[in-house]
Each structure stands twice: as C-alpha cells, then as structure tokens.
Short mmCIF file of C-alpha atoms and ligand atoms in Angstrom, two decimals:
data_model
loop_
_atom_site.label_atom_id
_atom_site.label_comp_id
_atom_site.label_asym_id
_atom_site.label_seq_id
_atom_site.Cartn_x
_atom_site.Cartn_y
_atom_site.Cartn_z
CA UNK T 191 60.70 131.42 123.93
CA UNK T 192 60.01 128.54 121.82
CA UNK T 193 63.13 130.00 119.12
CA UNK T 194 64.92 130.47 122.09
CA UNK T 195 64.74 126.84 123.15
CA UNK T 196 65.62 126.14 119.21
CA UNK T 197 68.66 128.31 118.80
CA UNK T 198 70.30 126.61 122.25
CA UNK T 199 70.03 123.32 120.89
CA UNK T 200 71.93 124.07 117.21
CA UNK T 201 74.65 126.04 119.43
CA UNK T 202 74.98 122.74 121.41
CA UNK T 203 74.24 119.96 118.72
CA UNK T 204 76.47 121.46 115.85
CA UNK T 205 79.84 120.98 117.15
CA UNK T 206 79.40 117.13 117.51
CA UNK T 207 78.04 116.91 114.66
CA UNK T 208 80.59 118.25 112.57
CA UNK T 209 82.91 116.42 114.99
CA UNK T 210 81.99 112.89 113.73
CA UNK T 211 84.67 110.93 111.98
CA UNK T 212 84.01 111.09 108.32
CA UNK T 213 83.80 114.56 108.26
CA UNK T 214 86.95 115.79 109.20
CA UNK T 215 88.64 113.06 110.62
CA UNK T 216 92.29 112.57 109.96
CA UNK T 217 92.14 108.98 109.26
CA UNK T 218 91.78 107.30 105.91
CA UNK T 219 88.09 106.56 106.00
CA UNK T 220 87.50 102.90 105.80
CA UNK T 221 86.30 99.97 107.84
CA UNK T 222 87.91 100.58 111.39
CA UNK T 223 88.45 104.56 111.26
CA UNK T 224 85.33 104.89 113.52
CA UNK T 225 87.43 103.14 116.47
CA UNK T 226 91.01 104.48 115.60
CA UNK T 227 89.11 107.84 116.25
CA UNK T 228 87.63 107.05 118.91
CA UNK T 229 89.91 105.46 121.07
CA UNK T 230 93.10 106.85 119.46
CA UNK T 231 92.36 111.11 119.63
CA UNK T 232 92.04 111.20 123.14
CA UNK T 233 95.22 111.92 124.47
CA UNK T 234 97.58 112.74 121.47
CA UNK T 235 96.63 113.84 117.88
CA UNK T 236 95.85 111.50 114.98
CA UNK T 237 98.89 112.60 113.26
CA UNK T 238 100.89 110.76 116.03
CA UNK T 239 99.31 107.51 114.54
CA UNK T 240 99.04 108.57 111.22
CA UNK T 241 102.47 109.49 111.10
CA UNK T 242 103.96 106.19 111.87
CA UNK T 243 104.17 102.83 109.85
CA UNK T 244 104.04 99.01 110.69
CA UNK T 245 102.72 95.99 110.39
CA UNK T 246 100.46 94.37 113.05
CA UNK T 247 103.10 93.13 115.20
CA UNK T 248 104.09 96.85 115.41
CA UNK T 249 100.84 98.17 116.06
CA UNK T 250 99.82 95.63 118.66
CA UNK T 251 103.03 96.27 120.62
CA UNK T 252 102.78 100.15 120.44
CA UNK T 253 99.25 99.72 122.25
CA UNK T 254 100.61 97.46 124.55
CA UNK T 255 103.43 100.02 125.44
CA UNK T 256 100.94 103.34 126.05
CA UNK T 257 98.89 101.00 128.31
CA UNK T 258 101.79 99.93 130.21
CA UNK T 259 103.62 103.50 130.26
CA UNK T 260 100.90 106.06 129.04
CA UNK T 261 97.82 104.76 130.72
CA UNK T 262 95.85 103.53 127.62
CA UNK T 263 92.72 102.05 128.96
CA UNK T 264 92.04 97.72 128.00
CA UNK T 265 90.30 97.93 124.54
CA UNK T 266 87.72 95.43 124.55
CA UNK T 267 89.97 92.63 122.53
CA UNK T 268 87.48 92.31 119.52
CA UNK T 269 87.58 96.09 118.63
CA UNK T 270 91.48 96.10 119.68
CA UNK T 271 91.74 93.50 116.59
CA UNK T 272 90.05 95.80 114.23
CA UNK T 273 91.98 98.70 114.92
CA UNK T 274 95.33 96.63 114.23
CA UNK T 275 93.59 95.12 111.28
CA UNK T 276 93.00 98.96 110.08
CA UNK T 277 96.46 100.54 110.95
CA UNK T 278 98.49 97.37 109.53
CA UNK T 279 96.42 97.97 106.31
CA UNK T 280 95.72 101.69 105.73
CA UNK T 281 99.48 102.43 107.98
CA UNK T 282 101.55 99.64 106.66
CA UNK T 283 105.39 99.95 106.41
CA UNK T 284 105.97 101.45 102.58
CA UNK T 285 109.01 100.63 100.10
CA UNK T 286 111.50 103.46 100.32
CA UNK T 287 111.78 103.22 96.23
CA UNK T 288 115.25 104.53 96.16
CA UNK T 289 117.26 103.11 92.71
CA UNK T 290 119.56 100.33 93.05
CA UNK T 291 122.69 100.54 94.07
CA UNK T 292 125.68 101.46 91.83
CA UNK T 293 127.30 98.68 89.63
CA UNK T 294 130.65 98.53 90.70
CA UNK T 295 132.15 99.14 87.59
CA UNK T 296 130.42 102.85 87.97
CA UNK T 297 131.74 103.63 91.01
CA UNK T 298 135.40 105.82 91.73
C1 HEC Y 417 95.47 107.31 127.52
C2 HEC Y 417 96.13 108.15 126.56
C3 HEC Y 417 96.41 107.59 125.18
C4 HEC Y 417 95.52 107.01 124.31
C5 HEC Y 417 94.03 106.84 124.48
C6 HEC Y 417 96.29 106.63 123.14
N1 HEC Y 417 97.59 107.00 123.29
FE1 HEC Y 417 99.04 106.86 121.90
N2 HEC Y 417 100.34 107.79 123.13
C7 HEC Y 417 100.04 108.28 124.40
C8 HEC Y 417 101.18 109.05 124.90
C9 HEC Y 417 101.23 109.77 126.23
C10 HEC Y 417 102.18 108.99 123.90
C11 HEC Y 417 103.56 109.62 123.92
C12 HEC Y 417 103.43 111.00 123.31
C13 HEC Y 417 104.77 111.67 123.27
O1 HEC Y 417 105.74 111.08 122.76
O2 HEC Y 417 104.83 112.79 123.74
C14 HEC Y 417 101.61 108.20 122.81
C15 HEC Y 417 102.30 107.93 121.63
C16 HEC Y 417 101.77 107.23 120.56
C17 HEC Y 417 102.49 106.90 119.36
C18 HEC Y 417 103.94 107.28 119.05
C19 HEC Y 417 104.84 106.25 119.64
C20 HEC Y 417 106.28 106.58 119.43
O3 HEC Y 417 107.08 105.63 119.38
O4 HEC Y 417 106.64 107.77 119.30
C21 HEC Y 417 101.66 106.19 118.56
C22 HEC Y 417 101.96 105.59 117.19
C23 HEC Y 417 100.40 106.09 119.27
N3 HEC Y 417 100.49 106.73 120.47
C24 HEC Y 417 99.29 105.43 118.77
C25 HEC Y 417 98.08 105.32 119.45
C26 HEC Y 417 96.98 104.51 118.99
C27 HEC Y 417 96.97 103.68 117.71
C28 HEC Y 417 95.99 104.66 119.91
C29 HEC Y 417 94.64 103.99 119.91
C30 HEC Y 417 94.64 102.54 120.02
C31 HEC Y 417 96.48 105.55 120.96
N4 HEC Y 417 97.77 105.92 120.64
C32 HEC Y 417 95.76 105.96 122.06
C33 HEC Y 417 98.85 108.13 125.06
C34 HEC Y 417 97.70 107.60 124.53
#
C-alpha cells in the first residue's frame, strides 16, 4: 500500500516538474523568462510572443491591447516592467542586413 501511495505521487508530481520553465520552455532563458512563461502561455503559445519583435514601446502597447480586447488580466506593474524589460531585450526589432542599394551608375 505504502508503493502504492509512492507510485500516485510520481504519476502526479512528474508532469510539473518537467513543466517548469528552464526545461523546456520556449523562451530564451534569462532574467524575466520565469514571468513571460507564466503570464504569457496561458491563452496563446509562446511562439506568438516569440515570434514577434519590438522595442518596449511595442511590447507595453501589445499588453495593453490583449487586456483591453483579449481579456489579459492587470499584471502587478513591477513584474509588468520586467517582462517588457525581457521582451525589448531578448525580442528586440533586428537589422534586416540586406546590401545596399545599387549605385546608380549599375542600374539599367
Ligand atoms: C487572457 C489571455 C491572454 C494572455 C494571458 C496573453 N495573451 Fe497574448 N493574445 C491573446 C489573444 C486572444 C491574442 C490574439 C490571438 C490571435 O490572433 O488569434 C493574443 C495575441 C498576442 C500577440 C500577437 C499580437 C498580434 O499583433 O498578432 C502577442 C505578441 C502576444 N499576444 C503577447 C503576449 C504576451 C507578451 C503576454 C504576456 C504578458 C500575453 N500575450 C498574454 C490573449 C492573451
């Protein structure tokens, strides 16, 4: 009965465990991730963030948008600072790096 007892709690425990961010998260793992995960997975998938780029401004204002139209809950304003702080920095708007344009001396 006692193994019984045992074998219950690992069915239970296990998934939560393997669950927690660092360990299969989809976020870059760095200071922050912990609340992008957990405020941030429960309605959509990370790649829905992780998929989009911006600087704070954008961030901020794409939060502010799912709680007005998507019913995002208030995020308690210091951890609502960190997570902009982590998706301006680890999500930021990237250089295309496409060559300069033509001289016009090459050009038809
Ligand atoms: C209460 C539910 C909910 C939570 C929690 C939530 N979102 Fe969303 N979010 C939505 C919905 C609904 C959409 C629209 C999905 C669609 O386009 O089908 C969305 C879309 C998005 C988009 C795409 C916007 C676009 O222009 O296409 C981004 C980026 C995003 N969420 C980021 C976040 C971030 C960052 C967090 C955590 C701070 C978060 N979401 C938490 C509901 C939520």
């Amino acid at each position: 009965m006692k193994y019984c007892w045992a074998i219950i709690l690992v069915a239970f425990v296990s998934p939560v465990v393997a669950d927690t961010p660092g360990s299969g998260s989809q976020f870059i793992q760095a200071a922050g991730a912990d609340l992008v995960q957990g405020h941030c997975t429960a309605c959509h998938s990370a790649l829905i963030v992780t998929s989009q780029r911006g600087d704070a401004a954008f961030w901020l204002n794409t939060i502010r948008w799912m709680q007005k139209t998507q019913n995002l809950w208030a995020i308690p304003a210091q951890q609502e600072q960190q997570i902009v702080a982590y998706l301006a920095k680890h999500y930021a708007e990237q250089e295309w790096g496409r060559r300069p344009q033509l001289s016009p001396l090459l050009l038809p």
